[in-house]
Coordinates of C-alpha atoms in Angstrom, one line a residue:
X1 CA 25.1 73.4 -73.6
X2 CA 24.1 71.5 -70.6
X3 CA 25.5 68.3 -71.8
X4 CA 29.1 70.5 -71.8
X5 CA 27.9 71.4 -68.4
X6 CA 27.6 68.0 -67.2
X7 CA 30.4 67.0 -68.3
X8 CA 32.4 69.8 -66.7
X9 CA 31.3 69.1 -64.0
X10 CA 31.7 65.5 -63.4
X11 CA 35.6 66.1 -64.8
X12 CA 36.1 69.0 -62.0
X13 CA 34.5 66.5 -59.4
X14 CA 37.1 64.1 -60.3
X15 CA 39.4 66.4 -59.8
X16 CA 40.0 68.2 -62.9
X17 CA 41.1 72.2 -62.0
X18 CA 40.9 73.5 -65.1
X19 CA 37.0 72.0 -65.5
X20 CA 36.5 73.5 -62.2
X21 CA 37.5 77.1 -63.3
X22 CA 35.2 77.0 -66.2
X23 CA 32.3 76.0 -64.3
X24 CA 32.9 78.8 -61.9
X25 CA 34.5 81.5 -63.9
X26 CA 30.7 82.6 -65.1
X27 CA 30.3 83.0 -60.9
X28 CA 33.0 84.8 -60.0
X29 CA 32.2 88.0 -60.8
X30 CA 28.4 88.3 -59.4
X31 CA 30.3 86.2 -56.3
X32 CA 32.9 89.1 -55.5
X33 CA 30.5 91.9 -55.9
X34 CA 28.0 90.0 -53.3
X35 CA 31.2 89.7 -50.9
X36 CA 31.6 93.3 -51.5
X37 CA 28.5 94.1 -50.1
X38 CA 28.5 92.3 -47.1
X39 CA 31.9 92.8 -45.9
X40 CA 31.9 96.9 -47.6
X41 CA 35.8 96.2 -48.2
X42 CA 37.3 94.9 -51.7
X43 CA 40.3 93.8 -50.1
X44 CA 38.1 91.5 -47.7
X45 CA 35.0 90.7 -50.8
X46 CA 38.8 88.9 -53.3
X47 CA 39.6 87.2 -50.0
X48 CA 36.4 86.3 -49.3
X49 CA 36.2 84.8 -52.7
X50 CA 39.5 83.3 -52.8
X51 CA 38.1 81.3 -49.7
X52 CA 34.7 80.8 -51.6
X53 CA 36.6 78.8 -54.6
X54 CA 39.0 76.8 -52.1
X55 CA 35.9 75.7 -50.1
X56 CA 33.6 74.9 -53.2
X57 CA 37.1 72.9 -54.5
X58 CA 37.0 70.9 -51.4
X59 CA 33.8 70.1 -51.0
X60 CA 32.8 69.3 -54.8
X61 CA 32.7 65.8 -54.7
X62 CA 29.6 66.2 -52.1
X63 CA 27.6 68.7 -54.1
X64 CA 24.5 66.7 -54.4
X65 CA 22.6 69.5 -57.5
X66 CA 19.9 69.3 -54.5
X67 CA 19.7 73.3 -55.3
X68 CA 21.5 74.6 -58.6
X69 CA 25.5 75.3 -58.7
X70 CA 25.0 79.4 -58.9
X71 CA 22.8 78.8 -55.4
X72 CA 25.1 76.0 -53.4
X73 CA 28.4 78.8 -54.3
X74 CA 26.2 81.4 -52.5
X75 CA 25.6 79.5 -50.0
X76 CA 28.8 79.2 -49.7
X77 CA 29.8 83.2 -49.9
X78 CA 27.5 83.8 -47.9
X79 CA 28.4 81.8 -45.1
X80 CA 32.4 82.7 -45.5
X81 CA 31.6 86.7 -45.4
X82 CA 29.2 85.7 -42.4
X83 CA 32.3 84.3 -40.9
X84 CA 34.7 86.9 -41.9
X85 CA 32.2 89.8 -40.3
X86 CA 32.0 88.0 -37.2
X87 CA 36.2 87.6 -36.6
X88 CA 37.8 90.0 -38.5
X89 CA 39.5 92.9 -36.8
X90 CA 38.3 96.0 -38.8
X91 CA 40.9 98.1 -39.3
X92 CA 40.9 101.2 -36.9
X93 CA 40.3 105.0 -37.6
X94 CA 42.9 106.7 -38.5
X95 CA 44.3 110.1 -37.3
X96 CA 43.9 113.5 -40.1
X97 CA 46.8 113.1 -42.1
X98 CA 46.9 116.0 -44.1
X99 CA 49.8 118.1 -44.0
X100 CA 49.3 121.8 -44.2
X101 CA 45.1 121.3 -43.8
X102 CA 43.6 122.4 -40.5
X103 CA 39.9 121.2 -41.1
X104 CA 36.8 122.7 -39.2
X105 CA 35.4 120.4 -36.4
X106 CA 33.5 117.3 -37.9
X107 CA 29.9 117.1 -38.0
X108 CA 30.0 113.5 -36.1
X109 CA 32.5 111.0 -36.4
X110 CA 31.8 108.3 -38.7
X111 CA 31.9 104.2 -37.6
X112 CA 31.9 102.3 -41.3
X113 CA 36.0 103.1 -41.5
X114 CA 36.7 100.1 -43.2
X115 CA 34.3 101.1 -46.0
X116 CA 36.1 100.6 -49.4
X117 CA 35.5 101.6 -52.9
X118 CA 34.4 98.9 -56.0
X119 CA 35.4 99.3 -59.6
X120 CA 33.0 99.6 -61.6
X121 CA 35.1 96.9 -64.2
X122 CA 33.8 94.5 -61.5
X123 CA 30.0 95.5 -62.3
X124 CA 28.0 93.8 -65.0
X125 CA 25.1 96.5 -65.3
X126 CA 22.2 95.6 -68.1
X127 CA 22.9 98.8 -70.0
X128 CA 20.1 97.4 -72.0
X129 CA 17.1 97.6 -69.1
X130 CA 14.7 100.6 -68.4
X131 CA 15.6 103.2 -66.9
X132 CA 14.2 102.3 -63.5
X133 CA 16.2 99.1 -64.0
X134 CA 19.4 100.2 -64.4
X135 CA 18.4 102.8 -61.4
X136 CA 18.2 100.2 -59.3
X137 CA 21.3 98.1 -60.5
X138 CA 23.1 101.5 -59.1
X139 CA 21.5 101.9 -56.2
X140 CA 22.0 98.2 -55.0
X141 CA 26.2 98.9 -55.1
X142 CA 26.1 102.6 -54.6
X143 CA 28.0 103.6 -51.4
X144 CA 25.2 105.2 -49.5
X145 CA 23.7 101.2 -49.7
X146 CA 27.2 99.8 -49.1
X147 CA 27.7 101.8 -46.2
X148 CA 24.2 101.3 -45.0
X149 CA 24.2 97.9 -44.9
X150 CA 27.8 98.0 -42.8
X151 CA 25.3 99.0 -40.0
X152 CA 23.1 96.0 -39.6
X153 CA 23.4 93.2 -38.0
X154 CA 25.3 90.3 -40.0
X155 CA 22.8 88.0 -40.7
X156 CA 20.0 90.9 -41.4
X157 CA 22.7 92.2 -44.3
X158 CA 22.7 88.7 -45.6
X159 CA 19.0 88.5 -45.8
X160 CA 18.2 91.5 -47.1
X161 CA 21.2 90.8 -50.1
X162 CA 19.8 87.7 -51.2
X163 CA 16.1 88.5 -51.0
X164 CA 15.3 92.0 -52.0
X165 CA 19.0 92.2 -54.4
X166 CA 19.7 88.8 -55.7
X167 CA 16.1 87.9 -55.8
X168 CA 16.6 84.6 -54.1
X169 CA 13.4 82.9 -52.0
X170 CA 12.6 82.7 -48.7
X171 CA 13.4 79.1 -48.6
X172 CA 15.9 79.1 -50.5
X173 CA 17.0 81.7 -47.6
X174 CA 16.5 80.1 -45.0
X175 CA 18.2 76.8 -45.9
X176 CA 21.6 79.1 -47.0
X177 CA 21.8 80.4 -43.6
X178 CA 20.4 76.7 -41.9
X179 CA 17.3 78.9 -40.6
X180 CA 13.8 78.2 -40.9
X181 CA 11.4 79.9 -43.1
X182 CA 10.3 82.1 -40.3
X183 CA 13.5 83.4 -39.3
X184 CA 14.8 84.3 -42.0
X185 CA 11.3 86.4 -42.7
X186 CA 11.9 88.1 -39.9
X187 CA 15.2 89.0 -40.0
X188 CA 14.2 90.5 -43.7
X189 CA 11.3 92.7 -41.4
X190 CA 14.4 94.3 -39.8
X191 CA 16.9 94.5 -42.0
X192 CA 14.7 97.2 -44.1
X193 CA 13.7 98.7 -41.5
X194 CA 17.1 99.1 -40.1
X195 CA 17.5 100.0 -43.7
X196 CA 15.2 102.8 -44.0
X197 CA 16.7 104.2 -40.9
X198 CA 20.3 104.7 -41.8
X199 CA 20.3 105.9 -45.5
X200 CA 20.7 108.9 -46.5
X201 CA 18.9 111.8 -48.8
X202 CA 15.8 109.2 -49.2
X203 CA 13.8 112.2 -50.7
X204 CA 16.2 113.4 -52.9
X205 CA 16.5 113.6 -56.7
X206 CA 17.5 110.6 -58.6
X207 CA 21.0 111.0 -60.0
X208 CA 21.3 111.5 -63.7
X209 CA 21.8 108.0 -65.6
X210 CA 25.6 107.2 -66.1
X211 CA 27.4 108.6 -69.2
X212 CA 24.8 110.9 -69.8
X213 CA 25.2 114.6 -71.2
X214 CA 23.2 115.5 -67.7
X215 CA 26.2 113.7 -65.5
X216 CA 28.8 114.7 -67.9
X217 CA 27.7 118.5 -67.3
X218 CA 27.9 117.8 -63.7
X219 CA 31.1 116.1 -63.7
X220 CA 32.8 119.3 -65.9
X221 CA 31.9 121.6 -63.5
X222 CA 33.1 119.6 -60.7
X223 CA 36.6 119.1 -61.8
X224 CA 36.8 122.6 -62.9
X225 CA 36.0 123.5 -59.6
X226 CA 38.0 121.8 -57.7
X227 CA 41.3 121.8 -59.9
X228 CA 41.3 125.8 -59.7
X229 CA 40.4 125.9 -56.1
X230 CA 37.2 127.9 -57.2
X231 CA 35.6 127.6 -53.7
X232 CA 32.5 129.9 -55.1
X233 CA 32.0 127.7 -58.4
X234 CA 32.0 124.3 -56.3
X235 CA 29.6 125.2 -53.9
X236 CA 27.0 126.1 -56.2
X237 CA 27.0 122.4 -57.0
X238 CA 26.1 121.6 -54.0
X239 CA 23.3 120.3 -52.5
X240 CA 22.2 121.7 -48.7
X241 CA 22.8 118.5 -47.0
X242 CA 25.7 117.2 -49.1
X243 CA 27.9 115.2 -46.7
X244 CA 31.4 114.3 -47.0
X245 CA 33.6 111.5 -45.3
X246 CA 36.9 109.8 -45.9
X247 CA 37.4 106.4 -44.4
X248 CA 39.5 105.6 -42.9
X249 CA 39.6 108.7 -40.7
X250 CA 36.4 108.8 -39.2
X251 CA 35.5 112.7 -40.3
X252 CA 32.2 113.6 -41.9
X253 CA 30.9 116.3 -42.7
X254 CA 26.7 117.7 -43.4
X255 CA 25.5 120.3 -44.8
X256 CA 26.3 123.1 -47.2
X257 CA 27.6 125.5 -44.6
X258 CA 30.5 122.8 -43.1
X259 CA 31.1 121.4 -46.3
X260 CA 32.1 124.6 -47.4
X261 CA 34.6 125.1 -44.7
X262 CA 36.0 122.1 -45.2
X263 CA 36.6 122.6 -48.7
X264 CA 38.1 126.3 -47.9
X265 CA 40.5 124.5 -45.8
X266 CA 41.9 122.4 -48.3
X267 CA 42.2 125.4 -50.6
X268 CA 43.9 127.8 -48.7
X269 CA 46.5 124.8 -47.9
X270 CA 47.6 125.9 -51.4
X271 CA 47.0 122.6 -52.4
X272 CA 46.3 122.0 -56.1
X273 CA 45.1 119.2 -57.6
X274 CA 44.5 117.0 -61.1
X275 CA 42.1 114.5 -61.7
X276 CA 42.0 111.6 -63.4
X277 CA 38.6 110.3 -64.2
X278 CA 37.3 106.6 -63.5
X279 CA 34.4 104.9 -61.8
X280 CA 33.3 103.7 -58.6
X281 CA 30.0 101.9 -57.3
X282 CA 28.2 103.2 -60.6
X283 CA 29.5 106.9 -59.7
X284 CA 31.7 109.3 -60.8
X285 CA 35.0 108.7 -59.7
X286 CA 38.5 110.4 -59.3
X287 CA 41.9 109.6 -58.7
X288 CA 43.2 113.0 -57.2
X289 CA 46.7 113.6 -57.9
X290 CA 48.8 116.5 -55.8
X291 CA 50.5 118.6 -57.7
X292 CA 54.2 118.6 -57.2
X293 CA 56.8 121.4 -57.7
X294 CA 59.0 119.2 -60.6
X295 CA 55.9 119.0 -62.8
X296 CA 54.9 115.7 -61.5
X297 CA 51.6 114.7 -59.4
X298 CA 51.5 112.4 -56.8
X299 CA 48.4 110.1 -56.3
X300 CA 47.2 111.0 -52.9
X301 CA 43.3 109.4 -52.9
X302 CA 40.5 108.7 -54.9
X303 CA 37.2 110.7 -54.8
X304 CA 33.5 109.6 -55.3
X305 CA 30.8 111.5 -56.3
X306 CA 26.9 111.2 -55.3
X307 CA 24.8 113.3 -57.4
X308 CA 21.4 114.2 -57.1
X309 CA 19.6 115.6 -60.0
X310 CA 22.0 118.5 -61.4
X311 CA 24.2 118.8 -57.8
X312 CA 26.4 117.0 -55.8
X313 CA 24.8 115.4 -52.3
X314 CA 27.7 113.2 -51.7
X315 CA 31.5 113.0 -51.5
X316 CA 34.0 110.2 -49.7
X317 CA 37.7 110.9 -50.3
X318 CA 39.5 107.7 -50.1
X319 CA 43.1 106.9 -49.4
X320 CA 45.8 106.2 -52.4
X321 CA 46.2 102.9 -51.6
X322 CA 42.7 102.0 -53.3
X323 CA 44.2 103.2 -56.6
X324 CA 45.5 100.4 -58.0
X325 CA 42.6 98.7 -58.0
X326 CA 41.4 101.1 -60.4
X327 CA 44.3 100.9 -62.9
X328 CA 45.3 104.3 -61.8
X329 CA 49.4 105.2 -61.8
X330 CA 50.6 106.3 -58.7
X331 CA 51.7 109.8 -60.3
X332 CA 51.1 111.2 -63.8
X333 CA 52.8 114.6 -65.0
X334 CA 51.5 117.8 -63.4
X335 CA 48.9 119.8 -66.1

């Protein structure tokens, strides 16, 4: 096998494109979902790779194996996400948008707008490790992370990504980001304490493992709920300091009492709703459809679910343009 490698590579370094996908194609995958979680966008995390490939293309010829391959390309994300989070114009907060649906004053207004969803097709979990393992595999792309992480400093998120997630070494770090040793230590220091400060629900129940009858239960109820507009039902699922938001509009809500109100808005809108089930960040996951008077329903967002133990502590409503990344049609026929 590492003679095939070998020669792979010295073909792509001569200039051979389709020896340069193969080496890379086994990359790609861990590559976008690293982009995803620095930038928190997975518009930005495929451009971010797109830009990853082009530079690791150019520069080929002058990879010197001083560090293996999988390393030098995340060096190479790294730095490119680094770049993008330092330019790029986040795009703004939008207005409430939702006709028909007066909503109850926000609890604050959110800042991570930009935040979007990740497939969970785009996740490689090791369905195969402990328990704890595949705990943590979840928690390191959940959203509450994601989002998280949106709040620290660039070069902190980067640290704290290739250290305590990719396992990667302090020198190894260091020489990434063209730091020393020292720096990058310290910038870890921060990073989880800023880390410790900003997520949410540390205390809480871990969520039930994916697939299983304990989620699946969970999940029933939920849709139930919410496609009958049984405001009674869905709030028994919740937790006392669920919290809601919806990026782009900067809205959140916390705690039982709000969420409720919230909820009660949307339901006495008369809106009605079907949903299509997928996965998101190693959650539960919607595409919520509005239901239409000619028997058709119209994708209008997608919603993602947080649970802890047997309830729901999370919920983030996201627009319908993130549906397509999903495989999810733009309107299926009314139920």
């Amino acid at each position: 096998m590492r003679v095939v490698r070998d020669d792979l590579m010295s073909m792509a370094r001569a200039g051979d494109r389709d020896a340069f996908r193969e080496v890379t194609e086994p990359h790609r995958r861990e590559l976008l979902v690293h982009c995803y979680r620095m930038l928190g966008s997975f518009q930005d995390a495929e451009d971010a790779l797109q830009d990853t490939l082009v530079a690791a293309w150019q520069a080929l010829a002058g990879f010197q194996e001083r560090s293996s391959f999988r390393t030098w390309l995340y060096r190479i994300a790294t730095n490119r996400c680094l770049n993008m989070r330092r330019s790029a114009s986040r795009r703004p907060a939008k207005e409430w948008n939702v006709p028909g649906v007066v909503p109850p004053e926000p609890t604050r207004l959110g800042e991570i707008v930009w935040l979007e969803p990740l497939p969970d097709v785009m996740l490689d979990f090791d369905v195969a490790g402990s328990p704890e393992a595949q705990y943590e595999q979840r928690e390191s792309i959940s959203l509450a992370f994601v989002t998280a992480l949106q709040s620290l400093p660039p070069r902190q998120v980067a640290v704290l990504i290739l250290r305590d997630v990719l396992g990667f070494g302090a020198g190894e770090v260091a020489q990434m980001l063209d730091s020393t040793v020292d720096a990058a230590n310290s910038a870890l220091k921060r990073a989880r304490a800023g880390l410790r400060r900003r997520q949410l629900g540390g205390d809480r129940e871990p969520p039930p493992a994916a697939h299983s009858a304990a989620e699946d239960a969970v999940v029933a109820k939920f849709v139930r709920a919410w496609e009958s507009a049984d405001l009674e039902a869905l709030v028994e699922l919740l937790t006392d300091d669920v919290f809601v938001s919806m990026p782009p509009m900067p809205f959140e809500y916390e705690g039982r009492g709000v969420v409720t109100s919230f909820c009660a808005s949307i339901f006495r809108s008369e809106r009605r709703f079907d949903l299509v089930p997928t996965r998101a960040n190693g959650q539960p996951a919607f595409g919520a459809y509005l239901r239409g008077g000619n028997g058709i329903s119209h994708g209008v967002g997608l919603y993602v679910l947080t649970l802890a133990g047997e309830r729901i502590c999370a919920m983030t409503r996201f627009e319908n343009n993130v549906l397509r990344s999903f495989g999810l049609p733009r309107w299926i026929r009314s139920r």
